[in-house]
Coordinates of C-alpha atoms and ligand atoms in Angstrom, one line a residue:
M1 CA 93.9 82.4 77.6
E2 CA 94.2 84.6 80.8
M3 CA 90.9 85.6 82.3
R4 CA 90.4 88.8 84.4
K5 CA 87.6 89.9 86.6
C6 CA 85.4 92.9 85.6
G7 CA 85.6 95.4 88.5
K8 CA 83.5 94.4 91.4
S9 CA 81.3 92.1 89.4
D10 CA 81.7 88.3 89.2
I11 CA 82.1 88.4 85.4
E12 CA 85.4 87.1 84.0
V13 CA 86.6 88.1 80.5
S14 CA 89.5 87.0 78.4
V15 CA 92.4 89.5 78.4
L16 CA 91.9 89.8 74.7
G17 CA 88.4 90.9 73.7
M18 CA 86.8 91.0 70.2
G19 CA 85.8 94.5 69.0
C20 CA 82.7 94.0 66.8
W21 CA 82.3 97.5 65.3
S22 CA 82.9 96.3 61.8
Y23 CA 80.3 93.5 62.0
G24 CA 77.2 94.0 59.9
G25 CA 79.0 96.7 57.9
D26 CA 78.2 97.5 54.2
E27 CA 80.1 99.5 51.6
E28 CA 79.0 102.8 53.2
S29 CA 80.1 101.8 56.7
Y30 CA 83.2 103.1 58.5
W31 CA 85.0 99.8 58.2
G32 CA 83.5 98.8 54.9
K33 CA 81.6 95.6 54.1
Q34 CA 81.9 92.6 56.4
E35 CA 80.0 89.4 55.3
Q36 CA 78.0 87.5 57.9
S37 CA 80.0 84.3 57.0
A38 CA 83.3 86.1 57.9
V39 CA 81.7 87.2 61.2
N40 CA 80.6 83.7 62.0
E41 CA 84.0 82.3 61.2
V42 CA 85.9 84.8 63.3
V43 CA 83.5 84.5 66.3
A44 CA 83.6 80.7 66.3
A45 CA 87.4 80.7 66.0
A46 CA 87.7 83.2 68.9
L47 CA 85.6 81.1 71.2
D48 CA 87.6 78.0 70.2
R49 CA 90.7 79.9 71.3
G50 CA 89.3 80.8 74.7
I51 CA 88.4 84.4 73.9
N52 CA 85.0 84.9 75.5
Y53 CA 84.5 88.7 75.3
F54 CA 82.6 90.4 72.5
D55 CA 82.0 94.2 72.4
T56 CA 79.3 95.9 70.3
A57 CA 77.1 98.9 70.5
E58 CA 73.6 100.0 69.4
G59 CA 75.3 102.6 67.3
Y60 CA 77.6 100.3 65.3
N61 CA 76.2 100.1 61.8
A62 CA 72.8 101.2 63.0
G63 CA 72.3 98.0 65.1
R64 CA 73.5 95.6 62.5
S65 CA 76.7 94.8 64.5
E66 CA 74.5 93.6 67.3
E67 CA 72.4 91.5 64.9
A68 CA 75.5 90.0 63.3
L69 CA 77.0 89.1 66.6
G70 CA 73.7 87.6 67.8
V71 CA 73.6 85.4 64.7
A72 CA 77.3 84.3 65.1
L73 CA 76.7 83.4 68.7
K74 CA 73.6 81.2 68.1
G75 CA 74.0 78.0 70.0
R76 CA 77.1 79.3 71.9
R77 CA 75.5 82.3 73.8
D78 CA 76.4 80.8 77.2
E79 CA 80.2 80.7 76.3
A80 CA 80.2 84.4 75.6
V81 CA 80.3 87.6 77.6
I82 CA 78.5 90.3 75.5
S83 CA 78.9 94.0 76.0
T84 CA 76.8 96.5 74.2
K85 CA 76.4 100.3 74.6
I86 CA 73.6 102.8 74.9
G87 CA 74.1 106.1 73.2
P88 CA 74.2 109.1 75.7
D89 CA 71.3 110.8 73.9
N90 CA 69.1 107.7 74.6
T91 CA 69.4 107.8 78.3
A92 CA 66.1 109.4 79.3
P93 CA 64.5 106.6 81.5
A94 CA 61.7 105.5 79.2
V95 CA 63.9 105.7 76.0
L96 CA 66.7 103.9 77.7
R97 CA 64.4 101.0 78.6
E98 CA 63.1 100.8 75.0
H99 CA 66.7 100.9 73.6
C100 CA 67.9 98.2 76.0
E101 CA 65.0 96.0 74.9
A102 CA 65.8 96.7 71.3
S103 CA 69.5 95.7 71.8
L104 CA 68.4 92.5 73.6
A105 CA 66.1 91.7 70.6
R106 CA 68.8 92.4 68.0
L107 CA 71.3 90.3 70.0
G108 CA 68.8 87.5 70.3
T109 CA 69.4 87.1 74.0
D110 CA 67.5 87.9 77.2
Y111 CA 70.4 89.4 79.1
I112 CA 73.3 91.7 78.4
D113 CA 76.4 90.9 80.4
I114 CA 77.9 94.4 80.4
Y115 CA 76.0 97.5 79.4
Y116 CA 78.1 100.6 78.7
V117 CA 77.0 104.2 78.5
H118 CA 78.9 104.9 75.2
W119 CA 79.9 108.5 75.9
P120 CA 79.3 110.9 78.8
I121 CA 75.7 112.0 79.2
T122 CA 75.2 115.8 78.5
E123 CA 71.5 116.1 77.5
H124 CA 69.8 114.1 80.2
S125 CA 69.8 113.6 84.0
V126 CA 72.8 111.4 85.0
E127 CA 71.0 110.5 88.2
D128 CA 67.9 109.3 86.4
A129 CA 69.9 107.4 83.8
F130 CA 72.0 105.5 86.4
A131 CA 68.8 104.8 88.5
T132 CA 67.2 103.2 85.4
L133 CA 70.3 101.2 84.6
C134 CA 70.3 99.9 88.2
D135 CA 66.7 98.9 87.8
L136 CA 67.5 97.0 84.6
K137 CA 70.3 95.3 86.5
D138 CA 67.9 94.4 89.4
E139 CA 65.5 93.0 86.8
G140 CA 68.3 90.7 85.4
K141 CA 68.4 92.3 81.9
I142 CA 71.9 93.6 82.6
R143 CA 74.6 91.9 84.7
S144 CA 77.1 94.7 85.0
L145 CA 77.0 98.5 84.4
A146 CA 79.9 100.3 82.8
V147 CA 80.9 103.5 81.1
S148 CA 82.9 104.5 78.1
N149 CA 85.0 107.6 77.4
F150 CA 84.3 109.0 80.9
G151 CA 86.8 111.5 82.3
I152 CA 87.4 112.1 86.0
L153 CA 84.6 114.6 86.6
Q154 CA 82.1 112.4 84.8
L155 CA 83.3 109.2 86.6
T156 CA 82.9 111.0 89.9
E157 CA 79.4 112.2 89.1
A158 CA 78.4 108.7 88.0
L159 CA 79.8 107.1 91.1
G160 CA 78.0 109.7 93.1
T161 CA 74.7 108.2 92.0
G162 CA 75.6 105.1 94.1
A163 CA 75.7 102.8 91.0
Q164 CA 78.3 100.1 90.9
I165 CA 80.5 100.9 87.8
D166 CA 82.7 98.0 86.8
L167 CA 84.5 99.2 83.7
N168 CA 85.6 102.3 81.8
Q169 CA 86.2 101.5 78.1
I170 CA 88.4 104.2 76.6
C171 CA 91.0 104.8 73.9
Y172 CA 94.4 103.5 75.0
N173 CA 97.5 102.4 73.1
L174 CA 101.2 103.1 72.8
L175 CA 100.5 106.3 70.8
S176 CA 97.6 107.5 73.0
R177 CA 98.4 107.4 76.7
A178 CA 96.3 110.4 78.0
I179 CA 94.3 108.3 80.5
E180 CA 97.5 107.5 82.5
V181 CA 97.5 111.0 83.9
E182 CA 94.2 111.2 85.8
I183 CA 91.7 108.6 84.7
V184 CA 93.7 105.4 85.4
P185 CA 94.5 106.5 89.0
L186 CA 90.9 107.2 89.7
C187 CA 89.7 103.9 88.2
L188 CA 92.3 102.0 90.2
K189 CA 91.0 103.7 93.4
H190 CA 87.4 102.6 92.7
D191 CA 88.2 99.2 91.3
I192 CA 86.9 100.2 87.9
G193 CA 88.7 98.1 85.2
I194 CA 90.1 99.8 82.1
V195 CA 89.1 98.3 78.7
P196 CA 91.3 99.9 76.1
Y197 CA 89.8 100.3 72.6
M198 CA 91.8 101.0 69.5
P199 CA 94.9 99.2 70.9
L200 CA 96.3 99.1 67.4
M201 CA 95.4 102.7 66.7
Q202 CA 93.2 101.5 63.8
G203 CA 96.0 99.6 62.2
L204 CA 98.8 102.2 62.7
L205 CA 100.4 100.0 65.3
T206 CA 100.6 97.0 63.0
G207 CA 103.3 98.8 61.0
K208 CA 101.2 98.7 57.8
Y209 CA 101.5 102.4 57.1
G210 CA 105.0 103.9 56.4
S211 CA 103.9 107.5 56.1
V212 CA 100.9 109.8 56.8
D213 CA 99.8 109.7 53.1
E214 CA 99.4 105.9 53.3
V215 CA 96.9 106.2 56.2
P216 CA 93.3 106.1 54.9
P217 CA 91.7 109.6 55.4
N218 CA 89.0 108.4 57.8
R219 CA 91.8 107.0 60.1
R220 CA 93.5 110.4 60.2
R221 CA 90.9 112.1 62.4
T222 CA 92.7 111.9 65.7
R223 CA 95.0 114.6 67.3
H224 CA 98.0 112.6 66.1
F225 CA 97.2 114.1 62.7
R226 CA 96.7 117.6 61.4
G227 CA 93.4 119.0 62.5
D228 CA 92.9 121.4 59.6
V229 CA 92.3 118.7 57.0
E230 CA 88.9 117.0 56.7
P231 CA 87.6 114.7 58.1
A232 CA 89.5 115.7 61.2
R233 CA 87.6 118.2 63.4
H234 CA 89.9 119.0 66.3
G235 CA 91.7 121.9 64.8
D236 CA 95.0 121.2 66.7
P237 CA 98.4 121.1 64.8
G238 CA 98.7 117.3 65.4
A239 CA 101.9 115.4 66.0
E240 CA 102.6 113.7 62.7
T241 CA 106.4 113.9 62.7
E242 CA 106.6 112.6 66.3
T243 CA 104.0 109.8 65.7
F244 CA 105.9 108.5 62.7
A245 CA 109.2 108.8 64.5
V246 CA 107.9 106.6 67.3
L247 CA 106.5 104.1 64.7
A248 CA 109.9 103.9 63.0
Q249 CA 111.5 103.2 66.4
L250 CA 108.9 100.6 67.2
R251 CA 109.5 98.9 63.9
K252 CA 113.2 98.7 64.7
I253 CA 112.5 97.2 68.2
C254 CA 110.1 94.7 66.7
A255 CA 112.8 93.6 64.2
E256 CA 115.4 93.3 66.9
E257 CA 113.1 91.3 69.3
D258 CA 111.5 89.4 66.4
I259 CA 107.9 90.3 67.5
P260 CA 105.2 91.4 65.1
M261 CA 104.3 95.0 65.9
A262 CA 100.6 94.2 66.5
Q263 CA 101.6 91.7 69.1
L264 CA 104.0 94.1 70.8
A265 CA 101.3 96.8 71.0
L266 CA 98.6 94.4 72.3
A267 CA 101.0 92.8 74.9
W268 CA 102.0 96.3 76.1
A269 CA 98.4 97.2 76.6
M270 CA 97.6 94.0 78.5
A271 CA 100.5 94.6 80.8
R272 CA 99.3 98.1 81.9
P273 CA 98.0 98.6 85.5
G274 CA 94.3 98.4 85.8
V275 CA 93.6 96.9 82.3
T276 CA 90.9 94.2 82.3
S277 CA 90.6 93.3 78.6
V278 CA 92.1 94.8 75.4
L279 CA 89.5 95.1 72.6
V280 CA 90.8 94.6 69.1
G281 CA 89.0 94.5 65.9
A282 CA 90.0 91.4 63.9
R283 CA 88.5 91.2 60.4
D284 CA 89.7 87.7 59.5
L285 CA 91.2 84.5 60.8
D286 CA 94.8 85.7 60.1
Q287 CA 94.4 88.9 62.1
L288 CA 92.7 86.9 64.9
A289 CA 95.6 84.4 65.1
D290 CA 98.1 87.3 65.1
N291 CA 96.3 89.1 67.9
A292 CA 95.6 86.0 70.0
A293 CA 99.3 85.2 70.0
A294 CA 99.8 88.5 71.9
A295 CA 97.9 87.0 74.9
E296 CA 100.6 84.3 75.1
L297 CA 103.5 86.9 75.0
T298 CA 105.0 88.3 78.2
L299 CA 107.2 91.3 77.6
E300 CA 110.3 91.7 79.7
T301 CA 110.0 94.6 82.2
E302 CA 113.0 96.3 80.7
L303 CA 111.4 96.3 77.2
I304 CA 108.1 97.7 78.7
H305 CA 110.1 100.5 80.3
H306 CA 111.9 101.2 77.0
L307 CA 108.5 101.4 75.3
D308 CA 107.2 103.7 78.0
D309 CA 110.2 106.0 77.6
L310 CA 110.0 106.0 73.8
T311 CA 106.3 107.0 73.7
Y312 CA 106.3 109.4 76.6
P313 CA 107.2 112.5 74.5
L314 CA 104.0 111.8 72.5
L315 CA 102.0 111.7 75.7
E316 CA 103.5 115.1 76.7
E317 CA 102.8 116.5 73.2
L318 CA 99.2 115.3 73.0
G319 CA 98.4 115.9 76.7
S320 CA 95.9 114.4 79.2
N321 CA 92.8 115.0 77.0
A322 CA 91.4 111.5 76.6
D323 CA 89.2 112.6 73.6
Y324 CA 91.6 112.1 70.7
W325 CA 89.1 113.5 68.2
Q326 CA 88.5 116.9 69.8
S327 CA 90.7 119.7 71.1
R328 CA 91.0 120.1 74.9
E329 CA 88.5 123.0 74.8
N330 CA 85.8 120.8 73.1
S331 CA 86.7 117.5 74.8
R332 CA 83.8 115.2 75.5
S333 CA 85.7 113.5 78.2
R334 CA 86.1 115.7 81.3
Ligands
LIG1 N1 83.8 102.9 73.2 C1 84.2 103.6 72.1 O1 83.9 104.8 72.0 C2 84.9 102.8 71.0 C3 85.6 103.5 70.0 C4 86.3 102.8 69.0 C5 86.3 101.4 69.1 N2 85.7 100.7 70.2 C6 85.7 99.3 70.3 O2 87.0 98.8 70.2 C7 87.1 97.9 69.2 C8 88.6 97.9 68.6 O3 88.9 99.2 68.1 P1 89.1 99.5 66.6 O4 88.5 98.3 65.8 O5 88.6 100.8 66.4 O6 90.6 99.6 66.4 P2 91.9 98.7 66.4 O7 91.6 97.4 67.1 O8 93.0 99.5 66.9 O9 92.1 98.4 64.9 C9 91.3 97.4 64.2 C10 91.7 97.4 62.8 O10 93.1 97.1 62.6 C11 93.3 96.2 61.6 N3 93.9 95.0 62.3 C12 93.5 94.3 63.4 N4 94.3 93.3 63.7 C13 95.3 93.4 62.8 C14 96.5 92.6 62.6 N5 96.8 91.6 63.4 N6 97.3 92.9 61.6 C15 97.0 93.9 60.7 N7 95.9 94.7 60.9 C16 95.1 94.4 61.9 C17 92.0 95.9 61.0 O11 91.7 96.8 60.0 P3 92.1 96.7 58.4 O12 92.4 95.3 58.1 O13 91.0 97.3 57.7 O14 93.3 97.6 58.4 C18 91.0 96.2 62.1 O15 89.7 96.5 61.7 C19 86.0 98.2 68.2 O16 85.6 97.2 67.4 C20 84.9 98.5 69.2 O17 84.3 97.4 69.7 C21 85.0 101.5 71.1

């Protein structure tokens, strides 16, 4: 498994990372129920395959994702790089400290390898938040500071505090390339690694859905889909025809090249400039095996260019707004 360095830090993560959002979920959760036994099995198998990076958040299933990951890593903590995230509303200095301690307790560890600010901070002082994060780093509770869903203005403001920011975790996949316009160039300039989330577009890029109607409603909230149907909230017209036309083309390419679509999508993301680790949510051992195979796949340059050309019209249609859940006007990433 290829390892890549996280920004300016000395932390190395596998090019494929494990997204742990579904861990600790019950029937009411976004991803449905996930038994602890399944989490234990997938985490152990990932480590055995050389995947060392596990991403969770205090907000995932109200802290139960962190707990489930902590349980699954018992006895193997030192083999893993754990990232978790602080919600932006919890970044007032004293609250941030409390929340960091609570994450440490739930994870059953005394240090967090990578601590992300989950979304840009709007309600508190950015200066104070990053000063507190730097203190937590000096105290050894955090090894690396990172951000998630930050646009260029927010990145510039965060860098202006003098904090070393190693990663920006953000939505990036063949159907969602907004960050290439402004965010990737700025990250490259400051040696901030890109950590793509939703590289399979919540399953769309595995080829399992043939039409819009087959996509579960809660996976139709992004600007690829109509914005006037609940639970979408962006209000834009969407790009359903274009999205499914691209998926049909991708299906054809995968058949010709004899590559499963999930592997093509992941290998494409791993090959993009600036990408450190691609986070994918694998729910069972079969999905893990499928996704891990992508890390062994090297796509021909010609094929990559073909995929870029094929998906470019969708980038033009959906624009450079990296918040795929909100219109440009209401974008949280600026
Ligand atoms: N920072 C942020 O704001 C943010 C936002 C979103 C996600 N994330 C992180 O990124 C991680 C990954 O994103 P994601 O889980 O939303 O999306 P994703 O990786 O694009 O999709 C994951 C889902 O696709 C399906 N899947 C995965 N591998 C598959 C395979 N080989 N074949 C068929 N289906 C497969 C599974 O769902 P089914 O089997 O149910 O179809 C799985 O839950 C999250 O777990 C989280 O850690 C971060």
